[in-house]
CSV table of C-alpha atoms in Angstrom, one decimal:
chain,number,residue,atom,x,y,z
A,26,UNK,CA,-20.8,11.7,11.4
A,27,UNK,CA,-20.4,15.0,13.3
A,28,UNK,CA,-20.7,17.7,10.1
A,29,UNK,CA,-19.7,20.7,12.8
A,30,UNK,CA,-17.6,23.8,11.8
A,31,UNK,CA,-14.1,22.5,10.3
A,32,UNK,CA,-11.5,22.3,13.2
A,33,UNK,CA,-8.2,23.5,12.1
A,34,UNK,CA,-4.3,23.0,13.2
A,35,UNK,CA,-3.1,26.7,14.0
A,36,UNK,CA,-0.7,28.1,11.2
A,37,UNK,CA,1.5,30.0,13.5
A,38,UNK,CA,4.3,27.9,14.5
A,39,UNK,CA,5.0,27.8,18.4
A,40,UNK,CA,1.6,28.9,19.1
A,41,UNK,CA,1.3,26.6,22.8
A,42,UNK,CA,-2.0,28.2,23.4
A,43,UNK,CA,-3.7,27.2,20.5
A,44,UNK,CA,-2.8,24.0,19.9
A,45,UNK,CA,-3.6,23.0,23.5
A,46,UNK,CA,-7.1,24.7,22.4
A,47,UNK,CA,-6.8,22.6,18.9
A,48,UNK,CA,-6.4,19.7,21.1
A,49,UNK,CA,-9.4,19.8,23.8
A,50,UNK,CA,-11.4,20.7,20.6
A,51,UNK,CA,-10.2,18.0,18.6
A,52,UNK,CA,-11.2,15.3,21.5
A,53,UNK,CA,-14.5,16.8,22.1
A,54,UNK,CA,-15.0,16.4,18.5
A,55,UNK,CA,-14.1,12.5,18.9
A,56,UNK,CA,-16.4,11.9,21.8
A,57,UNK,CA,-19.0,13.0,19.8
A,58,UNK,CA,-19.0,10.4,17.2
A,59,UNK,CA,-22.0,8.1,17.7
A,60,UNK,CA,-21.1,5.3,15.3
A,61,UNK,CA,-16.9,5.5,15.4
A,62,UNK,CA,-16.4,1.9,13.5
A,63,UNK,CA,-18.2,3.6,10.8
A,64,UNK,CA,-16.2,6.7,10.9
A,65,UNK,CA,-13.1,4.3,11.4
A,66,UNK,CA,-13.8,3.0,7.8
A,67,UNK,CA,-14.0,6.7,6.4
A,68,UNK,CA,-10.4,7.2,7.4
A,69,UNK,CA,-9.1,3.7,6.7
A,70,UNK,CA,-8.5,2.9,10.4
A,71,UNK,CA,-9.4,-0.3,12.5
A,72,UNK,CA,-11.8,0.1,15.5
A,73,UNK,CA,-10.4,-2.6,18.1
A,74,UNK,CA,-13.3,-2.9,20.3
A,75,UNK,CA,-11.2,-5.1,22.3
A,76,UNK,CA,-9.2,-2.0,23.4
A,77,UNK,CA,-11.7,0.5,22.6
A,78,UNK,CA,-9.2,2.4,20.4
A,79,UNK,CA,-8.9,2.7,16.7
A,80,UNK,CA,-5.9,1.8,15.1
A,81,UNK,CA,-4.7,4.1,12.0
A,82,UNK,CA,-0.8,4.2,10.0
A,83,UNK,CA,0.9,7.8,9.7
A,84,UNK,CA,3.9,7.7,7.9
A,85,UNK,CA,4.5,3.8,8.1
A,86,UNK,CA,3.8,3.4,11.8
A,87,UNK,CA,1.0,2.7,13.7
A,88,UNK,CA,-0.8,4.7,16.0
A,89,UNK,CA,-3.4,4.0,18.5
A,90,UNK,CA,-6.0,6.7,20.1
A,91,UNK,CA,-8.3,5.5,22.5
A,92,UNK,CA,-12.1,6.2,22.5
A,93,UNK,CA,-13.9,8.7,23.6
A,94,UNK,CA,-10.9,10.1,25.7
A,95,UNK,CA,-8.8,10.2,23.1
A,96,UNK,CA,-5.3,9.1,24.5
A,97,UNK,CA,-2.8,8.9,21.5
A,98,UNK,CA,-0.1,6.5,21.5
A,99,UNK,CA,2.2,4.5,18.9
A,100,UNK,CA,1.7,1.1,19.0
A,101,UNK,CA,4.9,-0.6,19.4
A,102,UNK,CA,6.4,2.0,20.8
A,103,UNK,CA,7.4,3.8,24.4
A,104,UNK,CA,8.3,7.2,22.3
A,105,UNK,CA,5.7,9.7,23.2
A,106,UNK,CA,3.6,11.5,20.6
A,107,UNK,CA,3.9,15.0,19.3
A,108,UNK,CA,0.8,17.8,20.1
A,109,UNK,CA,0.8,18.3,17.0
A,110,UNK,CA,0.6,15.2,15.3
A,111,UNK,CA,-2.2,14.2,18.1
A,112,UNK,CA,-4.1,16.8,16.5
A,113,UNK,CA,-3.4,15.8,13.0
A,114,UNK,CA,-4.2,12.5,13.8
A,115,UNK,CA,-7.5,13.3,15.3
A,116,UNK,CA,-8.8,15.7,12.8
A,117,UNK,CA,-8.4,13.0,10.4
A,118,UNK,CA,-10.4,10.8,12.3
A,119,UNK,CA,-12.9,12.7,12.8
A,120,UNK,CA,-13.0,14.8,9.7
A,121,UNK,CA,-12.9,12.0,6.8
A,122,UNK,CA,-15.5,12.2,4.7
A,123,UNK,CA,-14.8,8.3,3.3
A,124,UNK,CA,-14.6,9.8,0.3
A,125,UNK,CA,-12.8,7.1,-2.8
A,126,UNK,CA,-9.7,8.3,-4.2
A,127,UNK,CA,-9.9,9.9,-7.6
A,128,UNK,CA,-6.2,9.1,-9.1
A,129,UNK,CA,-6.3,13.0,-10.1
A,130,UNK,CA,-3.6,15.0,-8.6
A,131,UNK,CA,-3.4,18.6,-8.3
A,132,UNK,CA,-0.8,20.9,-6.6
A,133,UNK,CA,-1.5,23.3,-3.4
A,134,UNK,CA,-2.4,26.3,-5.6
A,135,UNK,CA,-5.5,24.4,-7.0
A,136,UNK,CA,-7.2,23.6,-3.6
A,137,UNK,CA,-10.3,26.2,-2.8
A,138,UNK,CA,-9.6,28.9,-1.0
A,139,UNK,CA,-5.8,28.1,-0.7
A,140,UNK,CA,-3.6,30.5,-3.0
A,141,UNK,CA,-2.7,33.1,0.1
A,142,UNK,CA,-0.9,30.0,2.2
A,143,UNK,CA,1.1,29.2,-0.7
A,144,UNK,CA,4.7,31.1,0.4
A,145,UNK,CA,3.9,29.4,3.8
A,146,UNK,CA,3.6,26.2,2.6
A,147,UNK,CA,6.5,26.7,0.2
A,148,UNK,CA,8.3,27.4,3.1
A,149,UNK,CA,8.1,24.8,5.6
A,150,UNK,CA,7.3,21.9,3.2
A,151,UNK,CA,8.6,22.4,-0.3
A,152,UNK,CA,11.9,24.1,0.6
A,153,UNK,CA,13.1,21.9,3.2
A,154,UNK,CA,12.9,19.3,0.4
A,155,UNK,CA,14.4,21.2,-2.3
A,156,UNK,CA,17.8,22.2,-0.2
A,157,UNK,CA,17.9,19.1,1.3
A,158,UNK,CA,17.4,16.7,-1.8
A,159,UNK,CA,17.7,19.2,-5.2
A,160,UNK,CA,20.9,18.2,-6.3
A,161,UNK,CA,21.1,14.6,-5.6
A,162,UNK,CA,17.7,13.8,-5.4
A,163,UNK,CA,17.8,10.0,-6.1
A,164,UNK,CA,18.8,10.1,-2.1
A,165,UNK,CA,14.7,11.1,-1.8
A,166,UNK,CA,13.9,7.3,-3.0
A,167,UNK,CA,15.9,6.0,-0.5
A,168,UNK,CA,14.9,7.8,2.4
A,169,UNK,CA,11.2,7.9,1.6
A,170,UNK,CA,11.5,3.6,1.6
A,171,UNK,CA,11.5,4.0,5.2
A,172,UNK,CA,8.1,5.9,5.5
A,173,UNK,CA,6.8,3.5,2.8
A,174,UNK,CA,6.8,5.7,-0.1
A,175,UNK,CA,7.3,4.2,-3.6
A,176,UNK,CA,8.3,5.4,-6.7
A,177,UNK,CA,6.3,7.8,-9.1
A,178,UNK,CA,6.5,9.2,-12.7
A,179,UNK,CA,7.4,13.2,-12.4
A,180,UNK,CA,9.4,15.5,-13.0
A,181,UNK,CA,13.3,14.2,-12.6
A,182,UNK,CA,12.3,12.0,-9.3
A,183,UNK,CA,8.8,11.5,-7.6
A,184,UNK,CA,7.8,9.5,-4.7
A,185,UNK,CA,4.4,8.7,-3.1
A,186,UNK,CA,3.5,8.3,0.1
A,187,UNK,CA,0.4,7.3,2.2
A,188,UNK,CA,1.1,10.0,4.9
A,189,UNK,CA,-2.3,9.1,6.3
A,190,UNK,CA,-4.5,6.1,4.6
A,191,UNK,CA,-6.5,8.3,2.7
A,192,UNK,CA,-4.3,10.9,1.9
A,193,UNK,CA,-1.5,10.0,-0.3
A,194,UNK,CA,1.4,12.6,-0.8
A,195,UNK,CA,3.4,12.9,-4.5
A,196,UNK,CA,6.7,14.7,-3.8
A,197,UNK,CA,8.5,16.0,-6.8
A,198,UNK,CA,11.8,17.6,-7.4
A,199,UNK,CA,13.7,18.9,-10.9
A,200,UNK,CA,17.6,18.3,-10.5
A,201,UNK,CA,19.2,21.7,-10.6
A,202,UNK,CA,22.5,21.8,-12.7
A,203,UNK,CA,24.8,25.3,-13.7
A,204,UNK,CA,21.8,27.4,-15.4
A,205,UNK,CA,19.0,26.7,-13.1
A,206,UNK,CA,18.2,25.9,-9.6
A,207,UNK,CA,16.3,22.6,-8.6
A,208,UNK,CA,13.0,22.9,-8.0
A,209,UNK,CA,9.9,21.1,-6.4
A,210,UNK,CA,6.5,20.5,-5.6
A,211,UNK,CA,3.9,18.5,-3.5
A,212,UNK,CA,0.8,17.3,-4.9
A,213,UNK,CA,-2.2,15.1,-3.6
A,214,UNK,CA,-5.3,13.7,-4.7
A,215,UNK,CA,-8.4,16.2,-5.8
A,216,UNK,CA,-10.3,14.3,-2.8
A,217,UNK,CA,-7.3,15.7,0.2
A,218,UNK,CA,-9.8,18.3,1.7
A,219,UNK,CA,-12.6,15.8,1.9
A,220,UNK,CA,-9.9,14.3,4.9
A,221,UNK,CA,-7.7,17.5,5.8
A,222,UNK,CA,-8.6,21.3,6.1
A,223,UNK,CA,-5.9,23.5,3.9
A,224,UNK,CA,-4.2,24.0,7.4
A,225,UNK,CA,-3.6,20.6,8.6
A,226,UNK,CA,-2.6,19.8,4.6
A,227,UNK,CA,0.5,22.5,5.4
A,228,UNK,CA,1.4,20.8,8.7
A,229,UNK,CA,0.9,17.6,7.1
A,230,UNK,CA,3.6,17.7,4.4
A,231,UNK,CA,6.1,19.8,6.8
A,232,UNK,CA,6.4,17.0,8.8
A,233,UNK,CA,6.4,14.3,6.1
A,234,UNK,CA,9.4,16.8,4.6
A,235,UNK,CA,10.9,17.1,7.8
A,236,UNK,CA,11.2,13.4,8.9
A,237,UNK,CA,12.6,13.1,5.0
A,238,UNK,CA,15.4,15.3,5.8
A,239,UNK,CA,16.3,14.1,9.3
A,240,UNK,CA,16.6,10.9,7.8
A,241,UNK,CA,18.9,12.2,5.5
A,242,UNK,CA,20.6,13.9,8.2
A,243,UNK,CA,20.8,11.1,10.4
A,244,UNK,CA,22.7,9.2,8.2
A,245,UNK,CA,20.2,6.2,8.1
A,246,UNK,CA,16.8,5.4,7.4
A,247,UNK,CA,15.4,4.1,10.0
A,248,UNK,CA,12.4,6.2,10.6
A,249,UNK,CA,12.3,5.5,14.9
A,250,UNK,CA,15.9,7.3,15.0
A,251,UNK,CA,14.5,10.5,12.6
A,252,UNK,CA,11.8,11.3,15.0
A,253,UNK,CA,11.8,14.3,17.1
């Protein structure tokens, strides 16, 4: 496994320049796995060897990224793929440490060296889901179904979802009523930044919250018609 400096999504949003840099990085990084079915286990992807690609679910779908060149498609579909999530997708993959899941959550604040991105991630991934779902937030089960979440045991509604194989996401919110405002939180398993660097764990859950709320928007929840 490649142990190499930490490659990292850019925080500023819009920033064309360096995610195309993210990018070329993130491939390069790919190439220079020696032993990729082993890495492919880290991550809890497949290595087909019949298509030289591995195969790896984000957000209920699957995804495939060809090796070394790193082409990254979704499998049963024509839609194309995001920059971003290409990047997100290969920095998992080649970041993973195979590290087991330790059933211990902890929220944002309690990752190392991740207290100054807090209002940023409150921003673009807690808030979206508090608007959106605070105060009728049994619609959140419904719409995280379709991205294969499943029901948890906090606060006044939780749901889990496998984002990525290896890195489950526990979404909570508190039903606001006429004295207080609802409220929310992410959490995720003590082991998240043995898969994801603090900035790809912000993009991350914005685009798990996002795909949440165009469902709701959408009217449906069929997660092909939320994407965007």
């Amino acid at each position: 496994m490649n142990e190499g400096k930490a490659l990292t999504l850019p925080i500023k949003q819009n920033d064309g320049y360096g995610y195309e840099l993210a990018f070329r990085l993130a491939v390069e990084r790919l190439a220079e796995i020696e032993d990729i079915e082993q890495q492919c286990h880290r991550c809890g992807a497949r290595f087909l060897k019949s298509e030289k690609a591995i195969s790896l679910d984000f957000l209920n779908q699957t995804y495939l990224i060809t090796y070394p060149d790193a082409s990254v498609s979704r499998q049963d579909s024509e839609e194309g793929v995001s920059l971003v999530d290409k990047i997100l997708l290969l920095h998992y993959v080649t970041q993973a440490k195979g590290t087991p899941l330790s059933g211990e959550l902890i929220s944002f604040k309690e990752l190392a060296d991740a207290a100054g991105y807090f209002p940023t991630f409150y921003n673009r991934a807690i808030k979206p889901l508090v608007t959106c779902f605070g105060h009728e937030p049994e619609r959140l089960l419904e719409m995280a179904e379709s991205v294969g979440g499943r029901k948890a045991d906090y606060g006044d509604v939780s749901v889990t979802i496998h984002a990525l194989n290896m890195v489950p996401l526990t979404m909570v919110l508190w039903k606001g009523d006429a004295e207080f405002p609802p409220e929310g939180t992410i959490m995720f398993d003590r082991t998240i930044t043995d898969y994801l660097p603090n900035e790809d764990i912000i993009i991350l859950c914005q685009s798990t919250s996002w795909r949440l709320v165009k469902l709701l928007k959408s009217g449906n929840n069929n997660p092909d018609r939320s994407r965007g």
